[in-house]
mmCIF file of C-alpha atoms and ligand atoms in Angstrom:
data_model
loop_
_atom_site.group_PDB
_atom_site.id
_atom_site.type_symbol
_atom_site.label_atom_id
_atom_site.label_comp_id
_atom_site.label_asym_id
_atom_site.label_seq_id
_atom_site.Cartn_x
_atom_site.Cartn_y
_atom_site.Cartn_z
ATOM 1 C CA MET A 1 73.748 98.290 112.218
ATOM 2 C CA GLU A 2 76.402 100.387 113.915
ATOM 3 C CA GLN A 3 76.190 100.214 117.693
ATOM 4 C CA LYS A 4 74.774 103.462 119.106
ATOM 5 C CA HIS A 5 76.798 104.657 122.059
ATOM 6 C CA GLY A 6 73.892 105.842 124.209
ATOM 7 C CA ASP A 7 72.923 102.456 125.442
ATOM 8 C CA ILE A 8 76.339 101.110 126.445
ATOM 9 C CA LEU A 9 78.688 103.904 127.445
ATOM 10 C CA SER A 10 78.509 105.514 130.880
ATOM 11 C CA ARG A 11 78.053 109.260 131.357
ATOM 12 C CA GLN A 12 81.490 109.403 132.942
ATOM 13 C CA PHE A 13 83.093 107.712 129.927
ATOM 14 C CA LEU A 14 81.167 109.953 127.473
ATOM 15 C CA ASP A 15 82.432 113.037 129.302
ATOM 16 C CA ARG A 16 85.999 111.713 129.019
ATOM 17 C CA ILE A 17 85.536 111.026 125.288
ATOM 18 C CA ALA A 18 84.214 114.564 124.778
ATOM 19 C CA ALA A 19 87.125 116.146 126.653
ATOM 20 C CA ALA A 20 89.847 113.796 125.343
ATOM 21 C CA ARG A 21 93.033 115.530 124.188
ATOM 22 C CA HIS A 22 95.190 112.387 123.755
ATOM 23 C CA VAL A 23 93.723 108.872 123.642
ATOM 24 C CA CYS A 24 96.004 105.856 124.083
ATOM 25 C CA VAL A 25 94.719 102.392 123.112
ATOM 26 C CA LEU A 26 96.485 99.135 124.058
ATOM 27 C CA THR A 27 95.162 96.048 122.254
ATOM 28 C CA GLY A 28 95.650 92.339 122.859
ATOM 29 C CA ALA A 29 94.621 89.079 121.227
ATOM 30 C CA GLY A 30 90.955 89.626 122.186
ATOM 31 C CA VAL A 31 90.646 92.368 119.552
ATOM 32 C CA SER A 32 91.383 89.762 116.861
ATOM 33 C CA ALA A 33 89.188 87.054 118.419
ATOM 34 C CA GLU A 34 86.091 88.263 116.504
ATOM 35 C CA SER A 35 88.074 87.870 113.287
ATOM 36 C CA GLY A 36 88.503 84.197 114.156
ATOM 37 C CA VAL A 37 92.096 84.348 115.419
ATOM 38 C CA PRO A 38 92.335 82.183 118.569
ATOM 39 C CA THR A 39 93.625 84.058 121.622
ATOM 40 C CA PHE A 40 96.473 82.740 123.726
ATOM 41 C CA ARG A 41 94.173 81.508 126.420
ATOM 42 C CA SER A 42 91.425 79.970 124.362
ATOM 43 C CA ALA A 43 91.207 76.529 122.848
ATOM 44 C CA GLY A 44 91.856 76.151 119.176
ATOM 45 C CA GLY A 45 94.188 74.281 116.864
ATOM 46 C CA LEU A 46 97.854 73.678 117.494
ATOM 47 C CA TRP A 47 97.754 75.931 120.547
ATOM 48 C CA GLU A 48 95.743 73.325 122.413
ATOM 49 C CA LYS A 49 98.680 70.907 122.284
ATOM 50 C CA TYR A 50 101.349 73.475 123.040
ATOM 51 C CA ASP A 51 101.535 76.318 125.526
ATOM 52 C CA PRO A 52 102.445 79.456 123.509
ATOM 53 C CA ARG A 53 104.764 80.437 126.329
ATOM 54 C CA GLU A 54 106.717 77.232 125.648
ATOM 55 C CA LEU A 55 106.827 77.728 121.881
ATOM 56 C CA ALA A 56 107.302 81.516 121.759
ATOM 57 C CA THR A 57 110.875 81.376 123.055
ATOM 58 C CA GLU A 58 114.331 81.403 121.509
ATOM 59 C CA ALA A 59 115.194 78.182 123.338
ATOM 60 C CA ALA A 60 112.220 76.369 121.769
ATOM 61 C CA PHE A 61 113.213 77.616 118.318
ATOM 62 C CA ARG A 62 116.859 76.584 118.727
ATOM 63 C CA ALA A 63 115.773 73.185 120.048
ATOM 64 C CA ASP A 64 113.389 72.538 117.146
ATOM 65 C CA PRO A 65 113.419 75.271 114.458
ATOM 66 C CA ASP A 66 111.017 73.364 112.193
ATOM 67 C CA LEU A 67 108.380 72.877 114.932
ATOM 68 C CA VAL A 68 108.383 76.541 115.982
ATOM 69 C CA TRP A 69 108.588 77.780 112.380
ATOM 70 C CA SER A 70 105.618 75.563 111.393
ATOM 71 C CA TRP A 71 103.593 76.950 114.334
ATOM 72 C CA TYR A 72 104.143 80.452 112.953
ATOM 73 C CA SER A 73 103.381 79.252 109.398
ATOM 74 C CA TRP A 74 100.110 77.794 110.695
ATOM 75 C CA ARG A 75 99.286 81.129 112.393
ATOM 76 C CA ARG A 76 100.226 83.136 109.263
ATOM 77 C CA THR A 77 97.981 80.943 107.097
ATOM 78 C CA LEU A 78 95.116 81.309 109.576
ATOM 79 C CA ILE A 79 95.577 85.105 109.740
ATOM 80 C CA ALA A 80 95.752 85.395 105.930
ATOM 81 C CA GLY A 81 92.328 83.730 105.789
ATOM 82 C CA VAL A 82 90.570 86.186 108.124
ATOM 83 C CA ASP A 83 89.564 89.855 107.879
ATOM 84 C CA PRO A 84 89.801 92.755 110.289
ATOM 85 C CA ASN A 85 86.585 93.014 112.327
ATOM 86 C CA PRO A 86 84.450 96.068 113.296
ATOM 87 C CA GLY A 87 86.704 96.653 116.304
ATOM 88 C CA HIS A 88 89.819 97.021 114.126
ATOM 89 C CA ARG A 89 87.897 99.173 111.673
ATOM 90 C CA ALA A 90 86.550 101.491 114.367
ATOM 91 C CA LEU A 91 90.092 101.979 115.728
ATOM 92 C CA ALA A 92 91.256 102.895 112.211
ATOM 93 C CA GLU A 93 88.807 105.846 112.354
ATOM 94 C CA PHE A 94 89.936 107.071 115.795
ATOM 95 C CA PRO A 95 92.627 109.435 114.399
ATOM 96 C CA SER A 96 89.857 111.410 112.656
ATOM 97 C CA VAL A 97 87.709 111.868 115.783
ATOM 98 C CA PHE A 98 90.339 112.428 118.491
ATOM 99 C CA PRO A 99 92.917 115.256 118.578
ATOM 100 C CA ARG A 100 95.700 112.712 119.181
ATOM 101 C CA LEU A 101 95.624 108.891 119.140
ATOM 102 C CA SER A 102 98.379 106.451 120.137
ATOM 103 C CA LEU A 103 97.579 102.874 119.036
ATOM 104 C CA ILE A 104 99.806 100.312 120.742
ATOM 105 C CA THR A 105 99.346 96.588 120.149
ATOM 106 C CA GLN A 106 100.659 93.354 121.619
ATOM 107 C CA ASN A 107 99.343 91.545 118.555
ATOM 108 C CA VAL A 108 101.639 90.417 115.763
ATOM 109 C CA ASP A 109 98.838 89.680 113.260
ATOM 110 C CA ASN A 110 98.969 92.851 111.115
ATOM 111 C CA LEU A 111 95.169 93.221 111.358
ATOM 112 C CA HIS A 112 95.280 96.839 112.593
ATOM 113 C CA GLN A 113 97.334 97.773 109.502
ATOM 114 C CA ARG A 114 94.987 95.780 107.220
ATOM 115 C CA ALA A 115 92.024 97.648 108.760
ATOM 116 C CA GLY A 116 93.660 100.947 107.768
ATOM 117 C CA SER A 117 95.151 102.223 111.027
ATOM 118 C CA PRO A 118 97.759 104.722 109.833
ATOM 119 C CA GLU A 119 100.167 104.331 112.774
ATOM 120 C CA VAL A 120 100.483 101.088 114.733
ATOM 121 C CA HIS A 121 103.078 100.616 117.463
ATOM 122 C CA GLU A 122 103.881 96.894 117.726
ATOM 123 C CA LEU A 123 105.374 96.037 121.092
ATOM 124 C CA HIS A 124 105.870 92.378 120.174
ATOM 125 C CA GLY A 125 106.829 92.606 116.501
ATOM 126 C CA ASN A 126 104.998 91.344 113.440
ATOM 127 C CA ILE A 127 104.453 87.785 112.224
ATOM 128 C CA GLU A 128 105.197 88.764 108.600
ATOM 129 C CA ARG A 129 108.681 90.036 109.479
ATOM 130 C CA SER A 130 111.595 87.549 109.719
ATOM 131 C CA ARG A 131 115.363 87.752 110.274
ATOM 132 C CA CYS A 132 118.417 85.558 110.720
ATOM 133 C CA ILE A 133 118.748 84.403 114.329
ATOM 134 C CA GLU A 134 122.559 84.676 114.097
ATOM 135 C CA CYS A 135 123.500 87.707 111.973
ATOM 136 C CA ARG A 136 120.073 89.390 112.395
ATOM 137 C CA LYS A 137 119.896 90.104 108.618
ATOM 138 C CA PRO A 138 116.244 90.853 107.784
ATOM 139 C CA TYR A 139 114.553 88.404 105.422
ATOM 140 C CA PRO A 140 113.746 90.430 102.276
ATOM 141 C CA GLY A 141 110.178 91.412 101.327
ATOM 142 C CA ASP A 142 106.948 92.153 103.190
ATOM 143 C CA GLU A 143 106.086 88.537 103.841
ATOM 144 C CA ALA A 144 107.754 85.726 105.714
ATOM 145 C CA PRO A 145 108.793 82.732 103.591
ATOM 146 C CA ARG A 146 105.749 80.508 103.152
ATOM 147 C CA THR A 147 107.615 77.287 104.002
ATOM 148 C CA GLU A 148 106.799 74.454 106.369
ATOM 149 C CA HIS A 149 110.461 74.137 107.436
ATOM 150 C CA ALA A 150 112.738 76.818 108.834
ATOM 151 C CA LEU A 151 115.056 78.291 106.165
ATOM 152 C CA ARG A 152 118.716 79.090 106.615
ATOM 153 C CA CYS A 153 120.433 82.430 106.033
ATOM 154 C CA GLY A 154 123.555 82.645 103.862
ATOM 155 C CA CYS A 155 125.571 82.729 107.083
ATOM 156 C CA GLY A 156 124.161 79.351 108.072
ATOM 157 C CA GLY A 157 121.889 80.677 110.802
ATOM 158 C CA TYR A 158 118.167 79.896 110.833
ATOM 159 C CA ILE A 159 115.570 82.476 109.705
ATOM 160 C CA ARG A 160 113.363 83.254 112.761
ATOM 161 C CA PRO A 161 110.030 85.105 113.038
ATOM 162 C CA GLY A 162 110.400 88.870 113.664
ATOM 163 C CA VAL A 163 108.372 88.712 116.867
ATOM 164 C CA VAL A 164 109.441 89.318 120.490
ATOM 165 C CA TRP A 165 109.655 86.002 122.337
ATOM 166 C CA PHE A 166 109.269 85.522 126.079
ATOM 167 C CA GLY A 167 112.513 86.481 127.770
ATOM 168 C CA GLU A 168 113.452 88.889 124.956
ATOM 169 C CA THR A 169 113.491 92.647 125.314
ATOM 170 C CA LEU A 170 110.923 94.702 123.447
ATOM 171 C CA PRO A 171 111.963 97.060 120.611
ATOM 172 C CA GLU A 172 113.357 100.008 122.548
ATOM 173 C CA ASP A 173 111.795 102.696 120.364
ATOM 174 C CA GLU A 174 108.326 101.132 120.553
ATOM 175 C CA LEU A 175 108.481 100.608 124.310
ATOM 176 C CA ARG A 176 109.699 104.170 124.820
ATOM 177 C CA PHE A 177 106.884 105.486 122.602
ATOM 178 C CA ALA A 178 104.313 103.430 124.514
ATOM 179 C CA GLN A 179 105.540 104.563 127.924
ATOM 180 C CA ALA A 180 105.559 108.222 126.834
ATOM 181 C CA ALA A 181 102.032 107.900 125.390
ATOM 182 C CA ALA A 182 100.752 106.190 128.566
ATOM 183 C CA SER A 183 102.240 108.989 130.657
ATOM 184 C CA ASP A 184 100.832 111.790 128.510
ATOM 185 C CA CYS A 185 97.348 110.551 127.562
ATOM 186 C CA ASP A 186 94.189 111.603 129.392
ATOM 187 C CA LEU A 187 92.117 108.597 128.256
ATOM 188 C CA PHE A 188 93.586 105.052 128.124
ATOM 189 C CA LEU A 189 91.645 102.108 126.671
ATOM 190 C CA THR A 190 92.974 98.608 127.388
ATOM 191 C CA VAL A 191 91.152 96.339 124.942
ATOM 192 C CA GLY A 192 91.098 92.541 124.564
ATOM 193 C CA THR A 193 94.042 91.746 126.786
ATOM 194 C CA SER A 194 94.252 89.508 129.844
ATOM 195 C CA GLY A 195 96.928 91.846 131.210
ATOM 196 C CA GLN A 196 99.297 89.011 132.063
ATOM 197 C CA VAL A 197 102.330 89.857 129.952
ATOM 198 C CA TYR A 198 104.828 92.420 131.151
ATOM 199 C CA PRO A 199 105.849 95.178 130.356
ATOM 200 C CA ALA A 200 102.735 95.792 128.176
ATOM 201 C CA SER A 201 100.513 95.085 131.181
ATOM 202 C CA ASP A 202 102.180 97.928 133.074
ATOM 203 C CA LEU A 203 101.084 100.611 130.567
ATOM 204 C CA PRO A 204 97.490 101.062 131.841
ATOM 205 C CA VAL A 205 98.814 101.176 135.405
ATOM 206 C CA GLN A 206 101.336 103.847 134.419
ATOM 207 C CA ALA A 207 98.612 105.855 132.639
ATOM 208 C CA ARG A 208 96.346 105.797 135.675
ATOM 209 C CA ARG A 209 99.217 106.789 137.930
ATOM 210 C CA ARG A 210 99.686 109.860 135.683
ATOM 211 C CA GLY A 211 96.010 110.819 135.946
ATOM 212 C CA ALA A 212 94.483 109.236 132.832
ATOM 213 C CA TYR A 213 90.978 107.757 132.951
ATOM 214 C CA VAL A 214 91.500 104.042 132.242
ATOM 215 C CA VAL A 215 88.756 101.911 130.692
ATOM 216 C CA GLU A 216 89.006 98.144 130.145
ATOM 217 C CA ILE A 217 87.021 96.656 127.254
ATOM 218 C CA ASN A 218 86.854 92.894 127.745
ATOM 219 C CA PRO A 219 83.977 90.418 128.303
ATOM 220 C CA GLU A 220 86.070 88.966 131.176
ATOM 221 C CA PRO A 221 87.941 90.878 133.889
ATOM 222 C CA SER A 222 91.682 90.946 133.167
ATOM 223 C CA ALA A 223 94.517 90.569 135.675
ATOM 224 C CA ILE A 224 94.511 94.376 136.057
ATOM 225 C CA ALA A 225 90.709 94.812 136.195
ATOM 226 C CA HIS A 226 90.992 95.996 139.800
ATOM 227 C CA LEU A 227 93.316 98.794 138.693
ATOM 228 C CA VAL A 228 91.124 100.466 136.032
ATOM 229 C CA ASP A 229 88.505 103.213 136.443
ATOM 230 C CA GLU A 230 85.785 101.455 134.479
ATOM 231 C CA ARG A 231 85.115 98.125 132.754
ATOM 232 C CA ILE A 232 82.945 97.569 129.705
ATOM 233 C CA ALA A 233 82.137 93.853 129.677
ATOM 234 C CA LEU A 234 81.453 93.693 125.938
ATOM 235 C CA PRO A 235 83.315 92.376 122.887
ATOM 236 C CA SER A 236 85.629 94.979 121.312
ATOM 237 C CA GLY A 237 83.735 94.616 118.020
ATOM 238 C CA VAL A 238 80.679 96.108 119.773
ATOM 239 C CA ALA A 239 82.264 98.559 122.228
ATOM 240 C CA LEU A 240 84.814 100.224 119.915
ATOM 241 C CA PRO A 241 82.246 101.205 117.239
ATOM 242 C CA ALA A 242 80.166 102.701 120.075
ATOM 243 C CA VAL A 243 83.178 104.734 121.256
ATOM 244 C CA LEU A 244 83.699 105.917 117.657
ATOM 245 C CA ASP A 245 80.005 106.847 117.375
ATOM 246 C CA ALA A 246 80.203 108.857 120.596
ATOM 247 C CA ALA A 247 83.427 110.595 119.567
ATOM 248 C CA ARG A 248 81.890 111.548 116.231
ATOM 249 C CA THR A 249 79.075 113.408 118.002
ATOM 250 C CA PHE A 250 81.640 115.436 119.973
ATOM 251 C CA HIS A 251 84.328 115.790 117.303
ATOM 252 C CA PRO A 252 82.597 115.293 113.923
ATOM 253 C CA GLY A 253 85.654 114.273 111.901
ATOM 254 C CA ILE A 254 87.423 117.553 112.434
ATOM 255 C CA PHE A 255 90.824 116.005 113.064
ATOM 256 C CA GLY A 256 92.183 115.121 109.704
ATOM 257 C CA ASN A 257 95.146 113.285 111.174
ATOM 258 C CA THR A 258 94.521 109.983 109.436
HETATM 259 C C1 BV8 B 1 110.615 91.016 128.893
HETATM 260 C C2 BV8 B 1 104.833 87.640 120.424
HETATM 261 C C3 BV8 B 1 112.559 91.611 129.940
HETATM 262 C C4 BV8 B 1 105.142 86.202 120.130
HETATM 263 C C5 BV8 B 1 104.362 87.723 122.823
HETATM 264 C C6 BV8 B 1 107.192 86.464 136.018
HETATM 265 C C7 BV8 B 1 106.349 87.490 136.443
HETATM 266 C C8 BV8 B 1 106.119 88.609 135.647
HETATM 267 C C9 BV8 B 1 106.743 88.721 134.402
HETATM 268 C C10 BV8 B 1 107.571 87.705 133.998
HETATM 269 C C11 BV8 B 1 107.786 86.582 134.787
HETATM 270 N N1 BV8 B 1 108.619 85.763 134.114
HETATM 271 C C12 BV8 B 1 108.941 86.335 132.936
HETATM 272 C C13 BV8 B 1 108.317 87.521 132.857
HETATM 273 C C14 BV8 B 1 108.382 88.483 131.736
HETATM 274 C C15 BV8 B 1 107.525 87.986 130.586
HETATM 275 C C16 BV8 B 1 106.075 87.835 131.008
HETATM 276 O O1 BV8 B 1 105.380 88.802 131.198
HETATM 277 N N2 BV8 B 1 105.677 86.566 131.190
HETATM 278 C C17 BV8 B 1 104.314 86.301 131.606
HETATM 279 C C18 BV8 B 1 103.788 85.091 130.855
HETATM 280 C C19 BV8 B 1 104.327 86.060 133.102
HETATM 281 N N3 BV8 B 1 107.629 89.014 129.585
HETATM 282 C C20 BV8 B 1 108.594 88.929 128.660
HETATM 283 O O2 BV8 B 1 109.351 87.987 128.557
HETATM 284 C C21 BV8 B 1 108.738 90.128 127.754
HETATM 285 N N4 BV8 B 1 110.090 90.559 127.767
HETATM 286 O O3 BV8 B 1 110.028 91.156 129.928
HETATM 287 O O4 BV8 B 1 111.906 91.276 128.738
HETATM 288 C C22 BV8 B 1 113.978 91.423 129.722
HETATM 289 C C23 BV8 B 1 114.804 92.345 130.261
HETATM 290 C C24 BV8 B 1 116.149 92.191 130.093
HETATM 291 C C25 BV8 B 1 116.635 91.111 129.366
HETATM 292 C C26 BV8 B 1 115.785 90.182 128.812
HETATM 293 C C27 BV8 B 1 114.441 90.330 128.985
HETATM 294 C C28 BV8 B 1 108.382 89.756 126.327
HETATM 295 C C29 BV8 B 1 106.928 89.380 126.253
HETATM 296 C C30 BV8 B 1 106.505 89.262 124.795
HETATM 297 C C31 BV8 B 1 106.176 87.836 124.475
HETATM 298 N N5 BV8 B 1 105.632 87.764 123.103
HETATM 299 N N6 BV8 B 1 103.902 87.727 121.552
HETATM 300 C C32 BV8 B 1 103.968 85.475 119.539
HETATM 301 O O5 BV8 B 1 102.864 86.056 119.399
HETATM 302 O O6 BV8 B 1 104.151 84.292 119.197
HETATM 303 S S1 BV8 B 1 103.272 87.696 124.083
HETATM 304 C C33 BV8 B 1 101.750 87.253 123.513
HETATM 305 O O7 BV8 B 1 101.029 86.776 124.626
HETATM 306 C C34 BV8 B 1 100.925 88.391 122.988
HETATM 307 O O8 BV8 B 1 101.676 89.286 122.256
HETATM 308 C C35 BV8 B 1 100.334 89.004 124.243
HETATM 309 O O9 BV8 B 1 101.210 89.910 124.811
HETATM 310 C C36 BV8 B 1 100.235 87.793 125.133
HETATM 311 C C37 BV8 B 1 98.822 87.284 125.095
HETATM 312 O O10 BV8 B 1 98.130 88.151 125.906
HETATM 313 P P1 BV8 B 1 96.772 88.801 125.395
HETATM 314 O O11 BV8 B 1 97.015 89.560 124.148
HETATM 315 O O12 BV8 B 1 96.231 89.506 126.557
HETATM 316 O O13 BV8 B 1 95.874 87.570 124.995
HETATM 317 P P2 BV8 B 1 95.194 86.524 125.975
HETATM 318 O O14 BV8 B 1 94.826 85.345 125.162
HETATM 319 O O15 BV8 B 1 96.044 86.338 127.194
HETATM 320 O O16 BV8 B 1 93.863 87.265 126.473
HETATM 321 C C38 BV8 B 1 92.870 87.610 125.515
HETATM 322 C C39 BV8 B 1 91.889 88.482 126.244
HETATM 323 O O17 BV8 B 1 90.913 88.897 125.307
HETATM 324 C C40 BV8 B 1 91.154 87.763 127.358
HETATM 325 O O18 BV8 B 1 91.163 88.558 128.522
HETATM 326 C C41 BV8 B 1 89.721 87.626 126.814
HETATM 327 O O19 BV8 B 1 88.756 87.740 127.845
HETATM 328 C C42 BV8 B 1 89.645 88.800 125.895
HETATM 329 N N7 BV8 B 1 88.701 88.676 124.792
HETATM 330 C C43 BV8 B 1 88.311 87.555 124.136
HETATM 331 N N8 BV8 B 1 87.432 87.899 123.145
HETATM 332 C C44 BV8 B 1 87.304 89.248 123.186
HETATM 333 C C45 BV8 B 1 88.111 89.752 124.218
HETATM 334 N N9 BV8 B 1 88.201 91.060 124.507
HETATM 335 C C46 BV8 B 1 87.474 91.914 123.758
HETATM 336 N N10 BV8 B 1 86.675 91.507 122.746
HETATM 337 C C47 BV8 B 1 86.564 90.195 122.438
HETATM 338 N N11 BV8 B 1 85.764 89.806 121.426
HETATM 339 ZN ZN1 ZN B 2 122.584 85.152 108.956
#
């Protein structure tokens, strides 16, 4: 039963949904939690033994390519076995109920694309993309090699995951897009993120500074909870379908930009 918006969205938020010209959504690991993908700060599997911030670095990969590669293989296998959840699927409908939608994700799990979102801006790359750590040659095909051990490129360098590690700069075009969208939008939703990783965590702050109404959707307050206009302490799989339901009443599928 699709969540009706009346009982969980505030009047203030409903007015902002009705008037929205450009909606910007930033997602984090919490949006994939209801699909069964462990977040960075929850228990679960290999992540219990290792701190992702230790493993998700170039230094860790160079020190032990097989360990880091196998961590990503384990994550890829886990992700392949799950499905997008109602939160991902609601977001995939947003382009048809809002005049303009910018979907920006910190997640590398491809679940927004699998849910049908037509345009996903990945600040931290994608776990199915790989390239040579030395000559940067992309690994061919849409999927990373399904191997336990790290492979080598023809140049002798190791094949690394096509994600952004801690200490690495974000893809310039994606970061520029995200900053422009945060500055232009009039409604910013920060969903399923603890707000601890920079520069993604600065986007909601930037949006608010430029006059957007910022709503956090997260059962727990994030590190930037004190900086948003409103918090919805619900799982994204409940709140996002309610936002979609509300938007449909104001803009009944009149924006064919899917
Ligand atoms: C850079 C890809 C600059 C890899 C990732 C000291 C202070 C401040 C900053 C720094 C510092 N030291 C270093 C930095 C910069 C650093 C950083 O921010 N570090 C943090 C840890 C302090 N940032 C970087 O290094 C970035 N690069 O700054 O470059 C630079 C400039 C010049 C030259 C060189 C460099 C690069 C950061 C990208 C790292 N890569 N991912 C991979 O996935 O393996 S980060 C990774 O962790 C994710 O992508 C995501 O960004 C982050 C996890 O955060 P969340 O997504 O928020 O997930 P989390 O588990 O934390 O929280 C989940 C939330 O969901 C919770 O709040 C929970 O309550 C909620 N939730 C749970 N269930 C639900 C839910 N919500 C809704 N519904 C539910 N059902
Ligand atoms: Zn190479």
